[in-house]
Each structure stands twice: as structure tokens, then as C-alpha cells.
mmCIF file of C-alpha atoms in Angstrom:
data_model
loop_
_atom_site.group_PDB
_atom_site.id
_atom_site.type_symbol
_atom_site.label_atom_id
_atom_site.label_comp_id
_atom_site.label_asym_id
_atom_site.label_seq_id
_atom_site.Cartn_x
_atom_site.Cartn_y
_atom_site.Cartn_z
ATOM 1 C CA MET A 1 -0.049 -0.095 -0.236
ATOM 2 C CA LYS A 2 2.751 2.518 0.964
ATOM 3 C CA LYS A 3 4.055 1.537 -2.379
ATOM 4 C CA ILE A 4 1.006 2.911 -4.465
ATOM 5 C CA ALA A 5 0.663 5.820 -1.937
ATOM 6 C CA LEU A 6 4.596 6.674 -3.205
ATOM 7 C CA VAL A 7 3.871 6.192 -7.194
ATOM 8 C CA PHE A 8 0.827 8.367 -6.668
ATOM 9 C CA VAL A 9 2.801 10.972 -4.928
ATOM 10 C CA ILE A 10 5.771 10.655 -7.695
ATOM 11 C CA LEU A 11 3.161 10.619 -10.779
ATOM 12 C CA LEU A 12 1.021 13.874 -9.208
ATOM 13 C CA VAL A 13 4.358 15.891 -8.467
ATOM 14 C CA SER A 14 5.993 15.089 -11.897
ATOM 15 C CA CYS A 15 2.731 16.232 -13.264
ATOM 16 C CA THR A 16 2.491 19.498 -11.829
ATOM 17 C CA LYS A 17 3.844 22.311 -14.621
ATOM 18 C CA ASN A 18 5.180 25.626 -13.070
ATOM 19 C CA GLU A 19 3.635 27.940 -14.886
ATOM 20 C CA PRO A 20 5.773 31.203 -15.848
ATOM 21 C CA VAL A 21 5.683 34.274 -14.078
ATOM 22 C CA GLN A 22 6.973 36.275 -16.516
ATOM 23 C CA PHE A 23 7.462 36.177 -20.853
ATOM 24 C CA SER A 24 10.654 35.010 -22.262
ATOM 25 C CA GLU A 25 12.655 37.731 -23.823
ATOM 26 C CA GLU A 26 11.985 35.861 -27.200
ATOM 27 C CA ALA A 27 8.392 36.496 -26.738
ATOM 28 C CA LEU A 28 8.425 39.882 -25.663
ATOM 29 C CA GLU A 29 10.250 40.736 -28.896
ATOM 30 C CA GLU A 30 7.589 38.914 -31.183
ATOM 31 C CA VAL A 31 6.120 41.821 -33.917
ATOM 32 C CA VAL A 32 2.505 42.220 -33.620
ATOM 33 C CA PHE A 33 0.508 44.843 -36.060
ATOM 34 C CA ASP A 34 -2.223 47.279 -34.857
ATOM 35 C CA LEU A 35 -5.231 48.082 -36.777
ATOM 36 C CA ASN A 36 -3.474 51.042 -38.737
ATOM 37 C CA LYS A 37 -0.744 48.446 -39.916
ATOM 38 C CA ASN A 38 1.960 49.626 -37.365
ATOM 39 C CA PRO A 39 4.602 47.275 -36.277
ATOM 40 C CA PHE A 40 5.526 47.025 -32.372
ATOM 41 C CA GLU A 41 7.212 44.405 -30.305
ATOM 42 C CA LEU A 42 4.993 42.861 -27.705
ATOM 43 C CA LYS A 43 7.051 44.659 -25.257
ATOM 44 C CA GLU A 44 6.056 47.918 -26.247
ATOM 45 C CA VAL A 45 2.415 46.760 -26.462
ATOM 46 C CA LEU A 46 2.667 45.728 -22.744
ATOM 47 C CA GLN A 47 4.734 49.066 -21.692
ATOM 48 C CA ARG A 48 1.744 50.923 -22.765
ATOM 49 C CA PHE A 49 -0.239 49.414 -19.983
ATOM 50 C CA GLU A 50 2.306 49.500 -17.227
ATOM 51 C CA GLY A 51 1.117 49.585 -14.054
ATOM 52 C CA LYS A 52 -2.873 48.412 -14.976
ATOM 53 C CA LYS A 53 -3.517 44.484 -14.954
ATOM 54 C CA ILE A 54 -4.018 43.298 -18.378
ATOM 55 C CA LEU A 55 -6.217 40.582 -19.767
ATOM 56 C CA ILE A 56 -4.694 39.113 -22.978
ATOM 57 C CA ASP A 57 -7.531 37.377 -25.220
ATOM 58 C CA VAL A 58 -5.761 35.208 -27.484
ATOM 59 C CA TRP A 59 -8.342 34.612 -30.652
ATOM 60 C CA ALA A 60 -9.152 34.729 -34.235
ATOM 61 C CA SER A 61 -12.294 35.342 -36.507
ATOM 62 C CA TRP A 62 -12.868 31.760 -37.314
ATOM 63 C CA CYS A 63 -12.929 30.514 -33.895
ATOM 64 C CA GLY A 64 -16.002 29.067 -32.934
ATOM 65 C CA ASP A 65 -15.073 28.813 -29.287
ATOM 66 C CA CYS A 66 -13.880 32.541 -29.541
ATOM 67 C CA ILE A 67 -16.823 34.004 -30.664
ATOM 68 C CA LYS A 68 -18.889 31.815 -28.029
ATOM 69 C CA GLY A 69 -16.948 33.110 -25.080
ATOM 70 C CA PHE A 70 -17.357 36.891 -25.957
ATOM 71 C CA PRO A 71 -20.520 37.495 -24.478
ATOM 72 C CA ALA A 72 -18.539 36.294 -20.968
ATOM 73 C CA VAL A 73 -15.573 38.736 -22.075
ATOM 74 C CA ARG A 74 -18.190 41.412 -22.332
ATOM 75 C CA VAL A 75 -19.614 40.629 -18.277
ATOM 76 C CA LEU A 76 -15.177 40.650 -17.318
ATOM 77 C CA GLN A 77 -15.437 44.091 -19.172
ATOM 78 C CA LYS A 78 -18.292 45.508 -17.316
ATOM 79 C CA GLU A 79 -17.354 43.868 -13.912
ATOM 80 C CA PHE A 80 -13.355 45.117 -14.296
ATOM 81 C CA PRO A 81 -13.620 48.018 -15.821
ATOM 82 C CA GLU A 82 -9.954 49.013 -14.848
ATOM 83 C CA VAL A 83 -8.255 46.123 -16.512
ATOM 84 C CA VAL A 84 -6.975 46.583 -20.010
ATOM 85 C CA PHE A 85 -8.415 43.792 -22.484
ATOM 86 C CA LEU A 86 -5.743 43.027 -25.119
ATOM 87 C CA PHE A 87 -6.653 40.785 -28.160
ATOM 88 C CA LEU A 88 -4.071 39.263 -30.140
ATOM 89 C CA SER A 89 -5.449 37.847 -32.950
ATOM 90 C CA VAL A 90 -3.979 34.830 -34.703
ATOM 91 C CA ASP A 91 -5.852 35.101 -37.798
ATOM 92 C CA THR A 92 -3.070 35.138 -41.070
ATOM 93 C CA ASN A 93 -6.101 37.155 -43.303
ATOM 94 C CA LYS A 94 -5.964 40.574 -41.704
ATOM 95 C CA GLU A 95 -9.578 41.649 -43.345
ATOM 96 C CA ALA A 96 -10.860 38.544 -41.767
ATOM 97 C CA TRP A 97 -9.727 39.818 -38.410
ATOM 98 C CA LYS A 98 -10.573 43.665 -38.886
ATOM 99 C CA LYS A 99 -14.088 42.244 -39.672
ATOM 100 C CA GLY A 100 -14.308 40.194 -37.231
ATOM 101 C CA ILE A 101 -13.707 42.927 -34.494
ATOM 102 C CA GLN A 102 -16.367 44.989 -36.117
ATOM 103 C CA ARG A 103 -18.659 41.782 -36.534
ATOM 104 C CA PHE A 104 -18.431 40.600 -33.108
ATOM 105 C CA GLN A 105 -18.410 43.918 -31.450
ATOM 106 C CA ILE A 106 -14.901 43.567 -29.770
ATOM 107 C CA ALA A 107 -14.209 46.674 -27.490
ATOM 108 C CA GLY A 108 -10.503 46.477 -26.339
ATOM 109 C CA LYS A 109 -7.231 47.053 -27.818
ATOM 110 C CA HIS A 110 -6.230 45.247 -30.740
ATOM 111 C CA PHE A 111 -3.004 43.529 -32.321
ATOM 112 C CA ASN A 112 -2.364 40.954 -34.747
ATOM 113 C CA LEU A 113 0.187 38.015 -34.523
ATOM 114 C CA PRO A 114 0.882 37.796 -38.244
ATOM 115 C CA LYS A 115 2.288 34.237 -38.155
ATOM 116 C CA GLY A 116 -0.780 32.627 -36.882
ATOM 117 C CA MET A 117 -1.191 30.401 -34.131
ATOM 118 C CA LYS A 118 1.130 27.791 -34.925
ATOM 119 C CA VAL A 119 4.632 29.889 -35.570
ATOM 120 C CA GLY A 120 6.388 32.300 -33.600
ATOM 121 C CA ALA A 121 8.015 33.224 -30.402
ATOM 122 C CA PHE A 122 5.451 34.266 -28.352
ATOM 123 C CA VAL A 123 2.769 31.079 -29.386
ATOM 124 C CA ASP A 124 5.924 28.908 -28.858
ATOM 125 C CA PHE A 125 6.236 30.305 -25.151
ATOM 126 C CA ILE A 126 2.534 30.146 -24.445
ATOM 127 C CA ASP A 127 2.464 26.554 -25.954
ATOM 128 C CA LEU A 128 -0.486 27.763 -27.688
ATOM 129 C CA SER A 129 -2.582 24.481 -28.617
ATOM 130 C CA TRP A 130 -5.773 25.947 -28.551
ATOM 131 C CA ILE A 131 -7.824 29.296 -28.699
ATOM 132 C CA PRO A 132 -9.362 31.083 -26.991
ATOM 133 C CA ARG A 133 -6.341 31.189 -24.520
ATOM 134 C CA TYR A 134 -6.715 34.051 -21.850
ATOM 135 C CA ILE A 135 -3.893 35.271 -19.946
ATOM 136 C CA VAL A 136 -3.960 38.082 -16.783
ATOM 137 C CA ILE A 137 -0.590 40.100 -16.268
ATOM 138 C CA ASN A 138 -1.095 42.006 -12.578
ATOM 139 C CA GLU A 139 -0.189 45.628 -12.171
ATOM 140 C CA THR A 140 3.534 44.974 -11.824
ATOM 141 C CA GLY A 141 3.877 43.315 -14.672
ATOM 142 C CA VAL A 142 3.523 39.302 -13.364
ATOM 143 C CA ILE A 143 1.513 36.492 -14.879
ATOM 144 C CA THR A 144 -0.882 35.645 -12.518
ATOM 145 C CA LEU A 145 -3.138 33.670 -15.011
ATOM 146 C CA PHE A 146 -1.191 31.545 -17.343
ATOM 147 C CA ASN A 147 -3.821 29.631 -18.868
ATOM 148 C CA ALA A 148 -7.255 29.619 -19.418
ATOM 149 C CA THR A 149 -9.256 28.501 -22.295
ATOM 150 C CA LYS A 150 -12.426 29.769 -21.294
ATOM 151 C CA ALA A 151 -13.839 33.408 -20.662
ATOM 152 C CA SER A 152 -16.337 32.009 -18.000
ATOM 153 C CA ASP A 153 -13.299 30.120 -16.162
ATOM 154 C CA SER A 154 -13.743 31.060 -12.198
ATOM 155 C CA LEU A 155 -9.267 31.399 -12.081
ATOM 156 C CA LEU A 156 -9.849 33.707 -14.684
ATOM 157 C CA GLN A 157 -11.965 36.056 -12.433
ATOM 158 C CA ALA A 158 -10.236 35.125 -9.549
ATOM 159 C CA ALA A 159 -7.148 36.574 -10.874
ATOM 160 C CA LEU A 160 -8.708 39.697 -12.216
ATOM 161 C CA LYS A 161 -9.974 40.330 -8.565
ATOM 162 C CA LYS A 162 -7.024 39.336 -7.380
ATOM 163 C CA ALA A 163 -5.220 42.498 -5.514
ATOM 164 C CA ILE A 164 -1.343 42.920 -5.563
#
């Protein structure tokens, strides 16, 4: 019985994944584009909102789960008006991205990851395999929630409520 318990504990500990609290320098150097086609490194975008809590929503106009999640995102926006909602689209078609923002009435700060969801330092760093993906950064620049895939996730709301 002790051996079974020991194996269980070892498996549990080995499966626990430490989530990062900072983006890698390579991820921060990823070039994103604003709606006017201006390029910025991701770190420049994040620096704009220094001192504020940020919710990053990685999405695409063709993503059904992203679209289903927008009503819950709107609820979060009403509940947390002080939070910056930063939408990073992985659309490779820029017109589809812009039309998606209009069509789904997505309020927030918008940037595009031009390489899509399979290539790039940022998507590699966050190990992007599913969208939507939500990440919360607190007022001191620390990632407090690294991997939520539903806007209704209670961990997402807890991270937004958490004071520093």
C-alpha cells in the first residue's frame, strides 16, 4: 500500500507544471501589428499599460469557441472596467481579423500576430494549442494566470479580482 501511495505522489508531483510568471525575452520581441498596420514588439504594447492589470485574449475570427466566449468577456469588461483587455488575433488574413472585430463588436486594444497560431516566439512560449487562450498580467507585470481557455473560468475571474 505504501508503494502505491508513493508512486501516486511521484506521479502527481512530476505532472505538476510550473507556469511562468514572466514572458521570455523572445516572446516579448515578437512583432505584432495594430489595426493601422503599424508594427510593435509585444513588450512595447505591454509597456503602454504598465501599472494596469491586463487580460490577454488570444483569439481568431474563424474560431467558434472564441466567438462563443465573447459574451462572457463582455461581462468581465463590465465587472472589471479598470482592466485593459488586450486582444491578440492569430488570424493570418488581416481583413478577416478586422471584420471579426466589427462583426463581434469586440471592445478593447487590438493587435495581430501575423504568423498565426502555429509559428512564432510568443505562441511557442505560451505553448498555444487551443484558442481562445486567456492570460492575466497584474499591475506589476507578473503573469498571475497563464492558461485559461474559457472566459467563464472561475480562475480567470479570481485572477482579475486579486489585489497585489
